[in-house]
PDB file of C-alpha atoms in Angstrom:
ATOM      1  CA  UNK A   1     -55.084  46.341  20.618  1.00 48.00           C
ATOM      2  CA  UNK A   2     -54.842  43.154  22.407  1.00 49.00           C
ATOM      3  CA  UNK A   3     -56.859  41.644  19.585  1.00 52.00           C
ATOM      4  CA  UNK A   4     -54.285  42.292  16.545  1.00 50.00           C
ATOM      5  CA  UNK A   5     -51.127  42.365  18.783  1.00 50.00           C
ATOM      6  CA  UNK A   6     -52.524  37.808  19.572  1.00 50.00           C
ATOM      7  CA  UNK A   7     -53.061  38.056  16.045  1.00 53.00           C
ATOM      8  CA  UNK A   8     -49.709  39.370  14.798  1.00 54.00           C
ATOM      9  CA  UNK A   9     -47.790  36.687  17.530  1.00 55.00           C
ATOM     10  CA  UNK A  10     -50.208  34.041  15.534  1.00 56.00           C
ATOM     11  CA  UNK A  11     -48.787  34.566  12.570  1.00 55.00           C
ATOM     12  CA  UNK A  12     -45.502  35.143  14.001  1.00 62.00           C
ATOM     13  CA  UNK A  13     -45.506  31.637  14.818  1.00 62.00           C
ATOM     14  CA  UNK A  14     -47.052  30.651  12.113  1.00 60.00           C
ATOM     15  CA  UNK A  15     -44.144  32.169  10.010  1.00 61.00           C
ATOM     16  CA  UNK A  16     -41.693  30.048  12.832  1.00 63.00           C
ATOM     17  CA  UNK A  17     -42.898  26.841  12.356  1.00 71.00           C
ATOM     18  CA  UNK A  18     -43.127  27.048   8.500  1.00 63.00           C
ATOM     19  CA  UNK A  19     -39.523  28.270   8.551  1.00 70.00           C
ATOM     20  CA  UNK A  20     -38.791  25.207  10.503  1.00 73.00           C
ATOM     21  CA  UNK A  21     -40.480  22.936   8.086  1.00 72.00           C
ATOM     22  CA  UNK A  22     -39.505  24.301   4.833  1.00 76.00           C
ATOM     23  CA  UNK A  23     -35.638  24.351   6.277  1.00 72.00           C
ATOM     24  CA  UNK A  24     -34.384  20.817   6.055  1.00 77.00           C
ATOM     25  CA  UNK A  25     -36.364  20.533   2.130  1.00 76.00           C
ATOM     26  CA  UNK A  26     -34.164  24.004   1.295  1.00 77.00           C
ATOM     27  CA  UNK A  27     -31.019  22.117   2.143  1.00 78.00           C
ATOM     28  CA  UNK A  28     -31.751  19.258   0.716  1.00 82.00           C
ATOM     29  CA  UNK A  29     -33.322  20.323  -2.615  1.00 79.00           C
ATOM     30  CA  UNK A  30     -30.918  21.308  -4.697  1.00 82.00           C
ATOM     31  CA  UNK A  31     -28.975  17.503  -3.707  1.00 79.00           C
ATOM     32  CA  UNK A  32     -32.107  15.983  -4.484  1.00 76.00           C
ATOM     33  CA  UNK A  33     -32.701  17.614  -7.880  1.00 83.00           C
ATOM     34  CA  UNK A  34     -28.471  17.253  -8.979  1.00 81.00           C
ATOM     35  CA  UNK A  35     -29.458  13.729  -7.978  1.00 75.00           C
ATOM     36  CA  UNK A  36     -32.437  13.457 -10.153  1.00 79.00           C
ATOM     37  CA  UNK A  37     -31.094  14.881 -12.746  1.00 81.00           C
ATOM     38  CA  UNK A  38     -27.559  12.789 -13.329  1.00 77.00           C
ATOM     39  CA  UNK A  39     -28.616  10.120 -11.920  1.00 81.00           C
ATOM     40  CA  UNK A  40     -32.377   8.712 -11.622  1.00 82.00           C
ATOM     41  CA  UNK A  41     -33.823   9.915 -14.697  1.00 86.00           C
ATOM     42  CA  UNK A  42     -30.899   8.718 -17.211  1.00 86.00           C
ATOM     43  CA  UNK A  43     -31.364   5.458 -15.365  1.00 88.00           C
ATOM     44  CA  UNK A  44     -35.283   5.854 -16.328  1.00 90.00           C
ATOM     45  CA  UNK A  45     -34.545   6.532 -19.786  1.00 89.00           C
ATOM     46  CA  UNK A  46     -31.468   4.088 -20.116  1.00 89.00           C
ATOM     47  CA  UNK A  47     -34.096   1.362 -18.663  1.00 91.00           C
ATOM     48  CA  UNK A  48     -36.162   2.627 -21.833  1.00 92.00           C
ATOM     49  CA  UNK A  49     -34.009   2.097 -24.219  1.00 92.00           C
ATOM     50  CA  UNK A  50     -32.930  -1.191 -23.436  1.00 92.00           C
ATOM     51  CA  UNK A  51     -36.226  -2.080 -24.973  1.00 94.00           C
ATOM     52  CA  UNK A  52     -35.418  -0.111 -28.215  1.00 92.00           C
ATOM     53  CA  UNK A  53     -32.835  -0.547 -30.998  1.00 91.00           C
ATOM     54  CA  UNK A  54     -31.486   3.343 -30.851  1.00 88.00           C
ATOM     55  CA  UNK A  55     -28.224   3.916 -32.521  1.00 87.00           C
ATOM     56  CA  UNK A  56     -26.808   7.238 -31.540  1.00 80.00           C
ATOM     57  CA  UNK A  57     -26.136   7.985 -35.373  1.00 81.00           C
ATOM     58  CA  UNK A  58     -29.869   7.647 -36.331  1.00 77.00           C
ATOM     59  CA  UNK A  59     -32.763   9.848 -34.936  1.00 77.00           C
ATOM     60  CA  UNK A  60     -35.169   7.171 -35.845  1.00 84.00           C
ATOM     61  CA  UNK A  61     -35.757   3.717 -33.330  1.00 85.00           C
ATOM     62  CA  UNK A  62     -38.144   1.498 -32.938  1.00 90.00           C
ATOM     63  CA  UNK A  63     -39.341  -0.503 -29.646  1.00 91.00           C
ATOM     64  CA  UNK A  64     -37.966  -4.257 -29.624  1.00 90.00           C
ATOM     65  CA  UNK A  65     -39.284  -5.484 -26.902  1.00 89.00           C
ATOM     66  CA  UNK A  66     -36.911  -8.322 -25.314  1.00 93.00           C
ATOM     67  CA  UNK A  67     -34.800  -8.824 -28.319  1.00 94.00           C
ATOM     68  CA  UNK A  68     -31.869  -6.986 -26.438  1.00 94.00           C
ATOM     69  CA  UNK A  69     -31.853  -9.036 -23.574  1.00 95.00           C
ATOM     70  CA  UNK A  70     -32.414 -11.931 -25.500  1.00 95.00           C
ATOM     71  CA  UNK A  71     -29.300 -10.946 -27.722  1.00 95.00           C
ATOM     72  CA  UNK A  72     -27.314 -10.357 -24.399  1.00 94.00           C
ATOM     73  CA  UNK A  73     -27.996 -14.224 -23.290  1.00 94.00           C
ATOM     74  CA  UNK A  74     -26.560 -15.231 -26.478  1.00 95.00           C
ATOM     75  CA  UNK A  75     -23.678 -13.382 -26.628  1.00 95.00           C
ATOM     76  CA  UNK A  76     -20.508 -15.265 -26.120  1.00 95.00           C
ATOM     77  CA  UNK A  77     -18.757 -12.087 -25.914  1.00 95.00           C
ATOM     78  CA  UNK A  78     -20.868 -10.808 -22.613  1.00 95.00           C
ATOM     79  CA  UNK A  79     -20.810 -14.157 -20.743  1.00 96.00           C
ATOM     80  CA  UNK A  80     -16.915 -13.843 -21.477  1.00 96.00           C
ATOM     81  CA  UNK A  81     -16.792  -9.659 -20.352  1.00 96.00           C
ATOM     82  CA  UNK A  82     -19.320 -11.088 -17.007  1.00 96.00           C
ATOM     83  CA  UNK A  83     -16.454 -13.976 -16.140  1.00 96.00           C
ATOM     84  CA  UNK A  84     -14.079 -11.521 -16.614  1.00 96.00           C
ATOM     85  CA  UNK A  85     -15.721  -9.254 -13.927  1.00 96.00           C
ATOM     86  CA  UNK A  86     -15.920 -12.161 -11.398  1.00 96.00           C
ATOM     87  CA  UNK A  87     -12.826 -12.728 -11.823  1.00 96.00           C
ATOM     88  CA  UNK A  88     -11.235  -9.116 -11.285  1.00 96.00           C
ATOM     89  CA  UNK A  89     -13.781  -8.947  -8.392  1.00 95.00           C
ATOM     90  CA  UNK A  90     -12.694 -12.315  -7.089  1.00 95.00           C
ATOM     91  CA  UNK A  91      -9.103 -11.073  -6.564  1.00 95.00           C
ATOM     92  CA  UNK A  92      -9.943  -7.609  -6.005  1.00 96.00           C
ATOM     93  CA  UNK A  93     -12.155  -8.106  -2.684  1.00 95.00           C
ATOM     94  CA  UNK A  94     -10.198 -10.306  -0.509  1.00 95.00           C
ATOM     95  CA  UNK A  95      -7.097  -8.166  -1.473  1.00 95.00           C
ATOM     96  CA  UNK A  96      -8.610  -5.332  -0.483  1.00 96.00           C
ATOM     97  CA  UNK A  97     -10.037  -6.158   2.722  1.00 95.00           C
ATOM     98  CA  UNK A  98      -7.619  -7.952   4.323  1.00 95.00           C
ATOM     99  CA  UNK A  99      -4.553  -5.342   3.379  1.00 94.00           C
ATOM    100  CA  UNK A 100      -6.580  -2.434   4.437  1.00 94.00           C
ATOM    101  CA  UNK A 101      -7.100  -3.939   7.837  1.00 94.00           C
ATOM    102  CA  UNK A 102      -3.624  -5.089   8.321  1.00 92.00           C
ATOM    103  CA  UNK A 103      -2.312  -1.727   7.223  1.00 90.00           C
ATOM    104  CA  UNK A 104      -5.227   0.121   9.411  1.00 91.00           C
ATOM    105  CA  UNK A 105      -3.746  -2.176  12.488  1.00 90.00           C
ATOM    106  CA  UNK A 106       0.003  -0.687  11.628  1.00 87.00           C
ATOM    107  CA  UNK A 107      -1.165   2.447  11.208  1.00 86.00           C
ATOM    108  CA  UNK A 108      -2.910   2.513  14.857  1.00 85.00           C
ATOM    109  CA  UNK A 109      -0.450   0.968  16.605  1.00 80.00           C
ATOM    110  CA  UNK A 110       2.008   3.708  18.310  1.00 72.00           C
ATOM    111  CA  UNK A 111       5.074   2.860  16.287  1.00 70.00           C
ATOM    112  CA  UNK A 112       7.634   5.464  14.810  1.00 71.00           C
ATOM    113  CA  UNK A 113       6.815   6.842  11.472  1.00 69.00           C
ATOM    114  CA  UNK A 114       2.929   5.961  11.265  1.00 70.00           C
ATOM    115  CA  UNK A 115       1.979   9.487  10.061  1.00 73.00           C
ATOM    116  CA  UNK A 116       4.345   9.337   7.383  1.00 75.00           C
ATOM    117  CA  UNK A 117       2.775   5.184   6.682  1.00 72.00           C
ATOM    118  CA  UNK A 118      -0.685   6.697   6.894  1.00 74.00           C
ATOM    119  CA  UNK A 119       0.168   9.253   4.227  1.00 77.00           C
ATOM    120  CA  UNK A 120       2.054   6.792   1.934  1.00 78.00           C
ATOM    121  CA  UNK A 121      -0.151   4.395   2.144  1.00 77.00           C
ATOM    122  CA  UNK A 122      -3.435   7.027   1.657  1.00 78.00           C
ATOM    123  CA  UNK A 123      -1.578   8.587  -1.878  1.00 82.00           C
ATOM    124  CA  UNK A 124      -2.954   6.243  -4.635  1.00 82.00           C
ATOM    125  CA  UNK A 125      -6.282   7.809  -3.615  1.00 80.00           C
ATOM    126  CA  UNK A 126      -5.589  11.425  -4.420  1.00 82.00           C
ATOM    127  CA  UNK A 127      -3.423  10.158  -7.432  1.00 84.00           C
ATOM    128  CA  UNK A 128      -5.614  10.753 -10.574  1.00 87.00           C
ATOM    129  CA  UNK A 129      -5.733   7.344 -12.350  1.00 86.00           C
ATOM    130  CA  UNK A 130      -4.293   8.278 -15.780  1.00 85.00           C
ATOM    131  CA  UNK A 131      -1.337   9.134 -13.535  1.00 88.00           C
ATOM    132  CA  UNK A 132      -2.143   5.905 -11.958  1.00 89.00           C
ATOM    133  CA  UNK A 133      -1.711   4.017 -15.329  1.00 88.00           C
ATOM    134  CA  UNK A 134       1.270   5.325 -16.400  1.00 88.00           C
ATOM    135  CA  UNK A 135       3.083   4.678 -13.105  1.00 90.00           C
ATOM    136  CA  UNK A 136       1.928   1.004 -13.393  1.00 92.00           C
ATOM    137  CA  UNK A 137       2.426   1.255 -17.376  1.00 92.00           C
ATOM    138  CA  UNK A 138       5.796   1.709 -16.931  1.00 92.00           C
ATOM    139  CA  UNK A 139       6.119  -1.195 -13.315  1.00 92.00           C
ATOM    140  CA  UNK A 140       4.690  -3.720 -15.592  1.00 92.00           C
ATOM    141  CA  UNK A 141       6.583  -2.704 -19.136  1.00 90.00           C
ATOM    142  CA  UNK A 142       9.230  -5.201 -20.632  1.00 88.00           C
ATOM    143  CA  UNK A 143      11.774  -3.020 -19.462  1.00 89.00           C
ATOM    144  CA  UNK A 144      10.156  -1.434 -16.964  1.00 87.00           C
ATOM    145  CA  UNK A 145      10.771  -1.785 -13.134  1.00 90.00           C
ATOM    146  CA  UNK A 146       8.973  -5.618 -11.943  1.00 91.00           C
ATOM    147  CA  UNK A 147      11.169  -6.816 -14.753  1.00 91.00           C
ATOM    148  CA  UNK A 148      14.573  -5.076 -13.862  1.00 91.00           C
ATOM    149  CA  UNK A 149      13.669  -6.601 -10.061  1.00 90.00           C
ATOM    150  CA  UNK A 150      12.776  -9.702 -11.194  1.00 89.00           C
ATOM    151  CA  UNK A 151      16.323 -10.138 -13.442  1.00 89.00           C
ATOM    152  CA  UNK A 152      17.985  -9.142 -10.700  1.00 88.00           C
ATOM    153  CA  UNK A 153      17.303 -12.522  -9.110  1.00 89.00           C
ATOM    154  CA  UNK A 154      17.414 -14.622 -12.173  1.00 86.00           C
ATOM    155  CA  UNK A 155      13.735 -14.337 -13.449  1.00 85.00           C
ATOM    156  CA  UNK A 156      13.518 -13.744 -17.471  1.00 85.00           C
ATOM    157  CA  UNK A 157      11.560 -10.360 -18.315  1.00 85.00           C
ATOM    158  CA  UNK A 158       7.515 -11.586 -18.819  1.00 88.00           C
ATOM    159  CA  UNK A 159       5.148  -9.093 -21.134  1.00 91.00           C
ATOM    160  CA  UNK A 160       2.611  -8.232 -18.521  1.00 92.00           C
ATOM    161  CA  UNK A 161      -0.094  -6.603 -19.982  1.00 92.00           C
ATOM    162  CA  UNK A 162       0.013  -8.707 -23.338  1.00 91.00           C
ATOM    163  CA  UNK A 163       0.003 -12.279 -22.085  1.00 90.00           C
ATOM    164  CA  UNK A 164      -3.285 -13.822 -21.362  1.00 91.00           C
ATOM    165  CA  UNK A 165      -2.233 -15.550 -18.232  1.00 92.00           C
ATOM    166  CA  UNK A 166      -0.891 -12.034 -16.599  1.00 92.00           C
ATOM    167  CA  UNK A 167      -2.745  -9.526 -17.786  1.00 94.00           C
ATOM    168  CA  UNK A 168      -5.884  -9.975 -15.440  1.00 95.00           C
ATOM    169  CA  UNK A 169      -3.845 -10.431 -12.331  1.00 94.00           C
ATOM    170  CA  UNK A 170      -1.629  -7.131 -12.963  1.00 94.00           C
ATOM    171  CA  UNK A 171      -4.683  -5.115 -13.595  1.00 95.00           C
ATOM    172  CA  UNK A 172      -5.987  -6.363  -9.887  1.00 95.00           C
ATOM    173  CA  UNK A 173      -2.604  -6.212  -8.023  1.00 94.00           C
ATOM    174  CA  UNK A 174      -3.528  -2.500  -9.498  1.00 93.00           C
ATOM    175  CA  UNK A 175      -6.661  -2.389  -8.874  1.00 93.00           C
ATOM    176  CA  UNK A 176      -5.936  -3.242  -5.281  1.00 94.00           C
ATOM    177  CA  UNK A 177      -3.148  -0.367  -4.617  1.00 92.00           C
ATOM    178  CA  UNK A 178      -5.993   2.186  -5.750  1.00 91.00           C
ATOM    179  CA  UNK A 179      -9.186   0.974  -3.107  1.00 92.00           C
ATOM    180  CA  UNK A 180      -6.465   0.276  -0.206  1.00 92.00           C
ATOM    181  CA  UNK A 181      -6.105   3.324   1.034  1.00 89.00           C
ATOM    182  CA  UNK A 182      -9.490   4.808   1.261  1.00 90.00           C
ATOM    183  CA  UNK A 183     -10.651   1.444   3.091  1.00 93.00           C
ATOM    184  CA  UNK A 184      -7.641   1.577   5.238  1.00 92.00           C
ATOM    185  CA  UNK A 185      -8.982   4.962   6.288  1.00 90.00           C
ATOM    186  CA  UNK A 186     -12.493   4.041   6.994  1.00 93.00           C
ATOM    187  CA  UNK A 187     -11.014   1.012   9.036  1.00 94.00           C
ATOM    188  CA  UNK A 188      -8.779   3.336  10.647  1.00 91.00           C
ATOM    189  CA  UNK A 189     -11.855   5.276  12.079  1.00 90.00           C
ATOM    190  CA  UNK A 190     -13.373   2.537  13.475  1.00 91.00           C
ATOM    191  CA  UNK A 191     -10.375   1.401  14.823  1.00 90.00           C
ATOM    192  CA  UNK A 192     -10.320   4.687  16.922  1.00 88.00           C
ATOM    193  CA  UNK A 193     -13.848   3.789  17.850  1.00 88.00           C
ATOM    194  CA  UNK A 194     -13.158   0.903  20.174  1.00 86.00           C
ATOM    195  CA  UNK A 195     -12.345   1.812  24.176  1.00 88.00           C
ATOM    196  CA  UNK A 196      -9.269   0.589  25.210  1.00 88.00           C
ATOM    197  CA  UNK A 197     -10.571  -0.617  28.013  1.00 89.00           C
ATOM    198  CA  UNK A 198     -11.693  -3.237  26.575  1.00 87.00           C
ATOM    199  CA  UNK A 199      -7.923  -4.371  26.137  1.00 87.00           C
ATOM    200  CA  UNK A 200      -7.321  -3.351  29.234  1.00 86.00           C
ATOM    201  CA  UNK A 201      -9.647  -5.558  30.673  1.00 90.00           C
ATOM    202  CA  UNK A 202      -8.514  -8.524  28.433  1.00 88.00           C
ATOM    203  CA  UNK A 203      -5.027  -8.088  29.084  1.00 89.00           C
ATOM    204  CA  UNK A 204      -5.839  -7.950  32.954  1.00 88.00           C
ATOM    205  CA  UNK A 205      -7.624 -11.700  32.445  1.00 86.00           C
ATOM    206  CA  UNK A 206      -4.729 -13.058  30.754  1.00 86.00           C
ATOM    207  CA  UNK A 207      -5.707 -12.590  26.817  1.00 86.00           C
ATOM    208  CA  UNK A 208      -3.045 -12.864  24.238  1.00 89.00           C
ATOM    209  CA  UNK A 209      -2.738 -10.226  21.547  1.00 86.00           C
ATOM    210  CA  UNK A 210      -3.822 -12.419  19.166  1.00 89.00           C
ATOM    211  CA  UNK A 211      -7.194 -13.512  21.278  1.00 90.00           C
ATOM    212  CA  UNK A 212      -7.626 -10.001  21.712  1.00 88.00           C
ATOM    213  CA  UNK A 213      -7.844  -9.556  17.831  1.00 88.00           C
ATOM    214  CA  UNK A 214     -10.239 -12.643  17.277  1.00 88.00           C
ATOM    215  CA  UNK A 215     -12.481 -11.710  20.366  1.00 88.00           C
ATOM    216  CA  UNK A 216     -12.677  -8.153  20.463  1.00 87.00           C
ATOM    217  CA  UNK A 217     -11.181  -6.260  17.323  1.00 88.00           C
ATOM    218  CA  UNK A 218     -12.674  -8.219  14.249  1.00 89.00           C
ATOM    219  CA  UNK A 219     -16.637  -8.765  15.933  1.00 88.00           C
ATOM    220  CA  UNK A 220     -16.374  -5.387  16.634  1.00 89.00           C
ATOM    221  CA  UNK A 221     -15.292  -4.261  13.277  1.00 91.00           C
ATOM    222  CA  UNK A 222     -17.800  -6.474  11.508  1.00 88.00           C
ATOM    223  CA  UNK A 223     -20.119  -3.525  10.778  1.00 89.00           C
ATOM    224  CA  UNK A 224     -17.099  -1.906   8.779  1.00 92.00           C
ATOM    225  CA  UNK A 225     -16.213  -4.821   7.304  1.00 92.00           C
ATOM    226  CA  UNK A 226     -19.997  -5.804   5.932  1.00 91.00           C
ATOM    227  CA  UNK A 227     -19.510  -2.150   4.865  1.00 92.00           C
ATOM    228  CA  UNK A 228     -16.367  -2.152   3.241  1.00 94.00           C
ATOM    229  CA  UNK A 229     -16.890  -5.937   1.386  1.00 94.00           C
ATOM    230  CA  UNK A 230     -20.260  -4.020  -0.266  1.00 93.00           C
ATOM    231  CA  UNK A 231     -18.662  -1.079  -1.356  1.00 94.00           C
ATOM    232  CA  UNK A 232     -15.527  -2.867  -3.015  1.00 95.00           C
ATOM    233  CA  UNK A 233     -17.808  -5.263  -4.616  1.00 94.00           C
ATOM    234  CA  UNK A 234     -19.680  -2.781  -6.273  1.00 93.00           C
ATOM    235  CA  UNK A 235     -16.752  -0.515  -7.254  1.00 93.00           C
ATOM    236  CA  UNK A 236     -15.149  -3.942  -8.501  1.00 94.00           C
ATOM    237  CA  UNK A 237     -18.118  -4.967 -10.546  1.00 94.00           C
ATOM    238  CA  UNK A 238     -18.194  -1.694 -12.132  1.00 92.00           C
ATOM    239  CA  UNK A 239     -14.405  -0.882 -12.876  1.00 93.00           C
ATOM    240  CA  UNK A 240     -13.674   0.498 -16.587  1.00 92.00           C
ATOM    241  CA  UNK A 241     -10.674   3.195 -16.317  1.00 90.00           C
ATOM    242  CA  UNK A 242      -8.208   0.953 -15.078  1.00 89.00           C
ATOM    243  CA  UNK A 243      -8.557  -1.487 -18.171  1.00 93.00           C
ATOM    244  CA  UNK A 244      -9.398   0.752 -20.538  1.00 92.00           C
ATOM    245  CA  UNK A 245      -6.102   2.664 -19.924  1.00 90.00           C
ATOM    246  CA  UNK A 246      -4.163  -0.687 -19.447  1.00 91.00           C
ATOM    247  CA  UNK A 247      -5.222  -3.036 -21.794  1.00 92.00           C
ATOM    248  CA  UNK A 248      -7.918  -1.778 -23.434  1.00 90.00           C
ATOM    249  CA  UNK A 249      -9.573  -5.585 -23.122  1.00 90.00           C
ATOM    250  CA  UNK A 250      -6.931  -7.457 -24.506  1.00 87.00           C
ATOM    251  CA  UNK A 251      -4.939  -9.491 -25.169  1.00 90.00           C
ATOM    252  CA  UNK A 252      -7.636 -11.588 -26.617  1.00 90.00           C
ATOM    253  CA  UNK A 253     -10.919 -10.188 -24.300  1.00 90.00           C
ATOM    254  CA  UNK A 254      -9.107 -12.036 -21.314  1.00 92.00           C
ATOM    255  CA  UNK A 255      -9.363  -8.306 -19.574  1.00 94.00           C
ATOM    256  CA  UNK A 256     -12.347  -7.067 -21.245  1.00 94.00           C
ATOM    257  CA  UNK A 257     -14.696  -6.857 -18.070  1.00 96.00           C
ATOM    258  CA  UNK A 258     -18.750  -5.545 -18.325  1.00 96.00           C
ATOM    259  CA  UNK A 259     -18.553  -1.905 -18.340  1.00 96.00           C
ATOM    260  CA  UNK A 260     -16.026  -1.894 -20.657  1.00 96.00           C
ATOM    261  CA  UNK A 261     -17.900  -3.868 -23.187  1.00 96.00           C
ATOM    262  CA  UNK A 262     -20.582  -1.963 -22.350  1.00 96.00           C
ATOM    263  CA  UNK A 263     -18.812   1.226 -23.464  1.00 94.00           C
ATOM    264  CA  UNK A 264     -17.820  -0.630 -26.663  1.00 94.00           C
ATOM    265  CA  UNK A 265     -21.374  -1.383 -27.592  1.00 93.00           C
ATOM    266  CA  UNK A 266     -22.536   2.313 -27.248  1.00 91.00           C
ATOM    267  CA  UNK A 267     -19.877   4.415 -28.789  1.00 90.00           C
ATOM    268  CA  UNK A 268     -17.682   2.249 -30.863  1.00 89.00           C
ATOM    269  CA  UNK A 269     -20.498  -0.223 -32.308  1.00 88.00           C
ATOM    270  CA  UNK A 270     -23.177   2.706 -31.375  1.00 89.00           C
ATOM    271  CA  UNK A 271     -25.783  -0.174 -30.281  1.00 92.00           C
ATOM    272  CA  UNK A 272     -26.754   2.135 -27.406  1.00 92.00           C
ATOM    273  CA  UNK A 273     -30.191  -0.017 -26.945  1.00 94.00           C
ATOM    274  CA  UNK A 274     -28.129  -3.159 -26.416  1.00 95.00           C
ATOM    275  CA  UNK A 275     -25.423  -1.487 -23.983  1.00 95.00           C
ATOM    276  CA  UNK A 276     -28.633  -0.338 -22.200  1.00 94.00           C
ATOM    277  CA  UNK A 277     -29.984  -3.740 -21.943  1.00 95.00           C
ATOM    278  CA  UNK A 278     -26.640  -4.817 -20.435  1.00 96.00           C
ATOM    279  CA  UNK A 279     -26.463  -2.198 -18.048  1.00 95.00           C
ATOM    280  CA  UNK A 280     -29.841  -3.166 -16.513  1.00 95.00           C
ATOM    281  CA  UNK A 281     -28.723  -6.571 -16.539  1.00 95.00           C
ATOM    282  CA  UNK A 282     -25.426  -5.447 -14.840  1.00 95.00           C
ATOM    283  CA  UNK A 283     -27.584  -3.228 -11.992  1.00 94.00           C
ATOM    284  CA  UNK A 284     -29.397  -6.209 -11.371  1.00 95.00           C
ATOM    285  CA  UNK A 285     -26.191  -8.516 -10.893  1.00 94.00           C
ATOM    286  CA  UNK A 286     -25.033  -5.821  -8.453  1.00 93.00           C
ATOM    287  CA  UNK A 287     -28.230  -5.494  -6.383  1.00 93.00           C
ATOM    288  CA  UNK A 288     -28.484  -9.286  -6.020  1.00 94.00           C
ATOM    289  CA  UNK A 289     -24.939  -9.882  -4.683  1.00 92.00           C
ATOM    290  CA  UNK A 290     -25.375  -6.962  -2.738  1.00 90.00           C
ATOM    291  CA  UNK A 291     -27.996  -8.880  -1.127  1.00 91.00           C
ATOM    292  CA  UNK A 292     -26.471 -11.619  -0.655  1.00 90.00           C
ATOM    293  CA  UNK A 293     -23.018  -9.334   0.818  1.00 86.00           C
ATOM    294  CA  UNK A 294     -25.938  -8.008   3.395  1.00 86.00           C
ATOM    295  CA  UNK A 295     -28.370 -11.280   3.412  1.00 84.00           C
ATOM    296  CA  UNK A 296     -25.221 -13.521   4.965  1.00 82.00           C
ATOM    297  CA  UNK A 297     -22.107 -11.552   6.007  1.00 77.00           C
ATOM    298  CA  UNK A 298     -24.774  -9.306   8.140  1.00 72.00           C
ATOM    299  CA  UNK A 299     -25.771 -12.369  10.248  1.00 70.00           C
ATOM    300  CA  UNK A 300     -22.184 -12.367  11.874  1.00 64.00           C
ATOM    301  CA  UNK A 301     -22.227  -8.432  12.305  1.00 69.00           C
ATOM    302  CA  UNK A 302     -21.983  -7.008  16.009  1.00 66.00           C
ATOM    303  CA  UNK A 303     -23.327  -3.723  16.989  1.00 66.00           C
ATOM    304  CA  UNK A 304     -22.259  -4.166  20.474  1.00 60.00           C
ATOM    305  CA  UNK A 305     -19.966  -0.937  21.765  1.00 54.00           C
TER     306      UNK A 305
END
């Protein structure tokens, strides 16, 4: 009796530490295979195909070896959709890092009004962006609201969207109002994350609100900031919605950025192993600045608490 009732607490055991190990790969399975399935293996076969010339319309390709990517260095059109990019994420970044921590600072400081602020200001991220599009649509239309402001002091009406020297920077002034709030948020958090008495302390030795800021607020938000210049770089190096609602690329390709061209290649032209060969080259644009994001604005990050 003693014998099988060892044996049956063996096994009971057993059957605990199995259930212990098999846990966290139950969770975490069905993540891992939604991952695998919409994202690491198209990115396999997309990879693939960037050495082919497959056209969705015919079931027959051939491999091509670096002909794409060849084609892609010699394509005025890409180099011009690439500047493009840089320049939407050029404008894009700095706007919205520094106006989601100036609004995150307004937001935590104990004024009147700063839950109705933090939901104003937190709206263009629940707003879906085809509402997004036609809000701004109509802001940057020739009779639309900028230009009725704008008259109102004297300033002739300006086509927006269909002059070449305008047209990028409206798409990032809205491109900026769509990232602010959810980095506002994030820098709100972290905001809540430093001990006052650290203020305290400085305001006890004499320290300025301003010092306080350069000595004790921005080191310590340094991690969110490396984290928040990353994540806006990427999202900015990847937009399509915004000017494919807008503009569409024009006028004359000055808006047409990567992904958009990318799209154009693979369901308008139907070149899907070109648009495949870009896309690689596009992941590897992002992975090397993202490097670089980490490689030097990580040197000046502080972990202290």
């Amino acid at each position: 009796m003693g014998d099988m009732a060892a044996g049956r607490g063996g096994w009971r055991r057993a059957g605990y530490r199995f259930q212990r190990w098999i846990a966290p790969y139950v969770f975490i399975g069905p993540g891992f295979l939604f991952y695998m399935m919409v994202t690491f293996i198209p990115a396999i076969i997309g990879v693939y195909l960037s050495f082919t010339n497959y056209r969705i319309i015919s079931p027959r390709y051939a491999f091509v070896g670096l002909a794409n990517y060849a084609k892609m260095l010699d394509d005025p059109l890409f180099w011009t959709s690439m500047k493009n990019t840089f320049l939407y994420a050029s404008g894009t970044i700095p706007g919205v890092v520094i106006l989601s921590l100036v609004l995150a600072l307004l937001v935590n400081s104990k004024l009147r009004g700063v839950v109705f602020f933090r939901t104003i200001y937190y709206m263009p991220v629940v707003t879906p962006i085809s509402v997004a599009a036609v809000i701004w649509l109509w802001i940057y239309d020739y009779r639309g609201l900028l230009n009725g402001v704008l008259q109102l002091f004297g300033v002739g009406a300006t086509n927006w969207l269909q002059t070449t020297a305008t047209a990028m920077p409206s798409v990032i002034v809205m491109g900026i109002w769509l990232a602010v709030g959810t980095n506002m948020i994030i820098y709100l958090a972290a905001l809540k994350g430093i001990p006052q008495t650290y203020y305290e302390a400085a305001s006890m030795d004499g320290a300025t609100p301003w010092q306080q800021f350069r000595y004790i607020t921005l080191p310590l938000l340094s991690p969110t900031t490396l984290f928040v210049v990353i994540t806006v770089t990427m999202g900015a190096l990847r937009v399509y919605a915004e000017i494919n609602i807008m503009t569409q690329g024009g006028p004359v390709d000055s808006t047409s950025v990567i992904v958009f061209y990318i799209f154009e290649k693979a369901f308008s032209s139907l070149q899907m192993g070109y648009a495949a060969a870009m896309s690689v080259g596009l992941f590897l644009v992002t992975m090397a600045l993202t490097w670089i994001n980490w490689r030097f604005l990580g040197r000046g990050v502080h972990y202290g608490g």
